[in-house]
Amino acid sequence: MGSVSSDQIEQLHRRFKQLSGDQPTIRKENFNNVPDLELNPIRSKIVRAFFDNRNLRKGSSGLADEINFEDFLTIMSYFRPIDTTMDEEQVQLCRKEKLRFLFHMYDSDSDGRITLEEYRNVVEELLSGNPHIEKESARSIADGAMMEAASVCVGQMEPDQVYEGITFDDFLKLSHHPWSSWARVAEEQESWALELVVWHWVWWPECPLGPWPG
Amino acid sequence: MSGRWVQGPRWGLLLALLLALGELPRARGVEEEPGGAHGETQGFQVVTFKWHHVQDPYIIALWILVASLAKIGFHLSHKVTSVVPESALLIVLGLVLGGIVLAADHIASFSLTPTVFFFYLLPPIVLDAGYFMPNRLFFGNLGTILLYAVIGTVWNAATTGLSLYGVFLSGLMGDLNIGLLDFLLFGSLIAAVDPVAVLAVFEEVHVNEVLFIIVFGESLLNDAVTVVLYNVFESFVTLGGDKVTGVDCVKGVVSFFVVSLGGTLVGIVFAFLLSLVTRFTKHVRIIEPGFVFVLSYLSYLTSEMLSLSAILAITFCGICCQKYVKANISEQSATTVRYTMKMLASGAETIIFMFLGISAVDPLIWKWNTAFVLLTLLFISVYRAIGVILQTWILNRYRMVQLEIIDQVVMSYGGLRGAVAYALVVLLDENKVKEKNLFVSTTIIVIFFTVIFQGLTIKPLVQWLKVKRSEQRDPKLNEKLHGRAFDHILSAIEDISGQIGHNYLRDKWSNFDRKFLSKILMRRSAQKSRDRILNVFHELNLKDAISYVAEGERRGSLAFIRSPSTDNMVNVDFSTPRPSTVEASVSYLLRENVSAVRLDMQSLEQRRQSIRDAEDMITHHTLQQYLYKPRQEYKHLYSRHGLTADEDEKQDTEIFHRTMRKRLESFKSAKLGINPHKKAAKLLKRERAQKRRNSSIPNGKLPMVSSLQDFTIKEKDLELSDTEEAPNYDAEMSGGIEFLANIAQDTATDSPSGIDNPAFSPEESPGILSGVPPWLCPGEAVVPSQRARLQIPNSPGNFHRLAPFRLSGKSVDSFLLADGPEEQPHAAPPESTHM
């Protein structure tokens, strides 16, 4: 149900060749050639996601050493915009796919759960852009988020119950409330020029994190 | 029905106004008397009446008062304000007041002058809009907004002007002394959607943010177009139609860019200055808010001086400075700025609408031409709709999320005209524009029509069309984190696929901002805490604590804070054992102090009060101690010029880390099963759960019964429970049980049979309290619920287990014990603690 036009595929192919240095496959190192990526705090996670078998639909765990153009397209297709022609069901499916991509990025050991350690890891990387935030704070935030997750997903916990981690179902649940708001937020998006539209990831493009009043 | 509702306040207002107006002539008369009696030289006058001395400010103040009172009046009836927009009500009120003034004075002595409007009333509104602009939303839709603002306004102006001219040529309007340029001039001033009117109406309608920001953004940004068109056509009219050359037209286009970009630039420069200044106000906190207003006002005046777009300047000043200013100034200053800005803006808005009404009541300005007026109304509505549809059609090819038909209808319908048009039309020179009065009266009709009629109907329309409404939600930590992750992923994908899009630009901008701008414009301390995620986290924590306290208050007691049990503490960041120590130290002593024999109800009431206050204080204290605070906080000391800061950040972060470490550890143990004593802990917990179920809190003399041997064990228990019970994070239920337990305990405390509180040891006042009805019991707190009553055990069995619990609480922490006596003097006169 991808709706990537041939133009876009061609453009991506050019980009692919540029990245791979005219090789048929891309390796992790090739991503070092993208200078803008260097500033991205979670770049390693993102690059890793390109080689994740789960995202490539090749297996339930593990990493690929290299990806070809088809794989590259597969990954990119996660980011296609939601088509206006899609019906509600397809839209939901499309969103779920995107959430799954994110979930896989968080769940680095592919055990189907985002454990506290994994979550902390993500948050630390996310906040690593700000040199003033100490590791400790990042960890605390992850803990807080985890507790929130536990309270949303499990609700009332028995005294000796232990929350193992966020499963994908939980993840959907957590993102269930946001769907209303993120859906709304997505509407804030516009693109300045047609050719730029292609790769907007519609669902998550805008989240009120910018410098505007809370 | 609603008519009758509004009757009351309206009459009251009229009365007030009549009084005020009646004052004027009488005042004048009185003033003249001394002049008449001037011949008889008098000695020193004890009292003199100097109306002229105060006349102008007095009248201004009176008008403001009337407008504000009117606002109160409107809001007395919810029914009216929910149907009729306030702006419409104000205009009607203005008409009535204008009528009264006219009847009294026989001339219209008050009207909205362009000077007052542009220099004093408009800037606060626009600054407010800019300062609270949702930047991300705004810049995310900037392209759309700009298109509507620039092309849309030009389109409206041109089509309206030309169509009117066309109709004029057909002779339908009769004989008017107007040329093509006059029509275009009129078109240009009537074309612009008005920010004041849009804000006033849309704020009450609550459409979704995108729609709002598009219409509102358009109304702000079209100012440059309006100014340029107005100036160009005015100068053309002055020149005379035949002398206008192509060069002048080109100049007009050039001046558009100069005016808009120049205005924006002025705004940005002043925003930079403002941010820079607020960085260094650490020692003059008290005047901090002033800078915000003065500098942004200066940006307005500066660009007005340079004949650039003043609205753009002050808008962008607000937009650009908000982030840095908010980070730099203290919490209090931020609140001050917020409220002052809102107050000024809404005050200005009120006055504008009221004076629009008043200004209309002036027989001198009215010149009626039915065809002209009706056709103007028709054309502005129709061309607005056509313009919106055409532009949206283009835009939708570029927008990710389409603007649908419904949105377009609301956008067309929301094109309200307002005071800017009025002020501009009044500015026209009667010698150059022969039909000025016709323009003025038409403009007034247009404004009234759009504000009153469209304002009234837009709400039902929005409801009927089921336009997506905005919804307010609290931020969630997970959402924020995901949002942040998504941002990075998106920009990375854009990097990888070689696209330059919004995310790419935003990413680059935020990098630039972090690397350079923030370093220059933000205090070092602010740089640290500015991360949004931290803020959300902070907010959540604070909310946790507040709801926790509120929960207690809802149940009528803050006693739970002193609860010996640790369970219900876990989800708040209070370090658990300490509150009980506070209880031991402060509340305890306090009660002891006041526990002398009470004979009358009143003193009992007083006592209850004082205990309440003490509890309040404990709460405050606890909050202060265990929550990491907002960035700046001050002691309540009076000083004229400065507020002494008693904040050291180290402590702040320390508290932060301490509480979070707690969360973290408890989580670790819960989740990763690190805790080696898990089994034992579980056992203990089950035991305790049992206890809880039985709610086996015995009557109160327990603390004294505690044995020393138990002590150590139980302390361990306490520690374990700290770490173990954390997953009960949101365990309201369990909290509830605890509450019940506490209440039960407290009941035991105050039940006639055994008074737990050492303050009322039976020897001192054995029978007094037992005679007191429960609602007057010390700390009404302790009146038990039905359920709690049921749960009071008849025979306390296991008090041995519970008692040391309390004691252990005392023993764990020594630092607060030291705190206790310090608090106590504050507590003694309760009034003094709540300065």
PDB file of C-alpha atoms in Angstrom, chain B residues 7-26 58-59 61-73 93 96-97 100-101 354:
ATOM      1  CA  GLN B   7     -31.319  43.913  31.898  1.00  0.00           C
ATOM      2  CA  GLY B   8     -30.098  44.078  35.435  1.00  0.00           C
ATOM      3  CA  PRO B   9     -26.448  44.737  34.839  1.00  0.00           C
ATOM      4  CA  ARG B  10     -27.167  47.006  31.948  1.00  0.00           C
ATOM      5  CA  TRP B  11     -29.353  49.268  34.013  1.00  0.00           C
ATOM      6  CA  GLY B  12     -26.802  49.301  36.709  1.00  0.00           C
ATOM      7  CA  LEU B  13     -24.215  50.339  34.216  1.00  0.00           C
ATOM      8  CA  LEU B  14     -26.356  53.021  32.748  1.00  0.00           C
ATOM      9  CA  LEU B  15     -26.919  54.353  36.157  1.00  0.00           C
ATOM     10  CA  ALA B  16     -23.241  54.426  36.872  1.00  0.00           C
ATOM     11  CA  LEU B  17     -22.595  56.104  33.617  1.00  0.00           C
ATOM     12  CA  LEU B  18     -25.282  58.676  34.044  1.00  0.00           C
ATOM     13  CA  LEU B  19     -23.809  59.521  37.343  1.00  0.00           C
ATOM     14  CA  ALA B  20     -20.434  59.842  35.761  1.00  0.00           C
ATOM     15  CA  LEU B  21     -21.730  61.976  32.964  1.00  0.00           C
ATOM     16  CA  GLY B  22     -23.873  64.047  35.195  1.00  0.00           C
ATOM     17  CA  GLU B  23     -20.711  64.789  37.020  1.00  0.00           C
ATOM     18  CA  LEU B  24     -19.140  66.505  34.052  1.00  0.00           C
ATOM     19  CA  PRO B  25     -21.404  69.501  33.457  1.00  0.00           C
ATOM     20  CA  ARG B  26     -21.913  69.954  37.110  1.00  0.00           C
ATOM     21  CA  TYR B  58     -10.041  61.510  34.948  1.00  0.00           C
ATOM     22  CA  ILE B  59     -12.175  60.970  31.904  1.00  0.00           C
ATOM     23  CA  ALA B  61      -9.931  56.504  33.881  1.00  0.00           C
ATOM     24  CA  LEU B  62     -13.697  56.762  34.004  1.00  0.00           C
ATOM     25  CA  TRP B  63     -14.041  55.254  30.556  1.00  0.00           C
ATOM     26  CA  ILE B  64     -11.773  52.418  31.435  1.00  0.00           C
ATOM     27  CA  LEU B  65     -13.789  51.850  34.561  1.00  0.00           C
ATOM     28  CA  VAL B  66     -17.030  51.858  32.629  1.00  0.00           C
ATOM     29  CA  ALA B  67     -15.676  49.421  30.096  1.00  0.00           C
ATOM     30  CA  SER B  68     -14.403  47.114  32.793  1.00  0.00           C
ATOM     31  CA  LEU B  69     -17.644  47.281  34.720  1.00  0.00           C
ATOM     32  CA  ALA B  70     -19.448  46.489  31.526  1.00  0.00           C
ATOM     33  CA  LYS B  71     -17.355  43.393  31.192  1.00  0.00           C
ATOM     34  CA  ILE B  72     -18.317  42.327  34.666  1.00  0.00           C
ATOM     35  CA  GLY B  73     -21.917  42.968  33.788  1.00  0.00           C
ATOM     36  CA  LEU B  93     -23.018  49.099  24.797  1.00  0.00           C
ATOM     37  CA  VAL B  96     -26.017  53.104  23.889  1.00  0.00           C
ATOM     38  CA  LEU B  97     -23.416  55.133  25.727  1.00  0.00           C
ATOM     39  CA  ILE B 100     -26.508  59.080  26.003  1.00  0.00           C
ATOM     40  CA  VAL B 101     -23.519  61.318  25.479  1.00  0.00           C
ATOM     41  CA  MET B 354     -16.764  50.077  23.161  1.00  0.00           C
TER      42      MET B 354
END
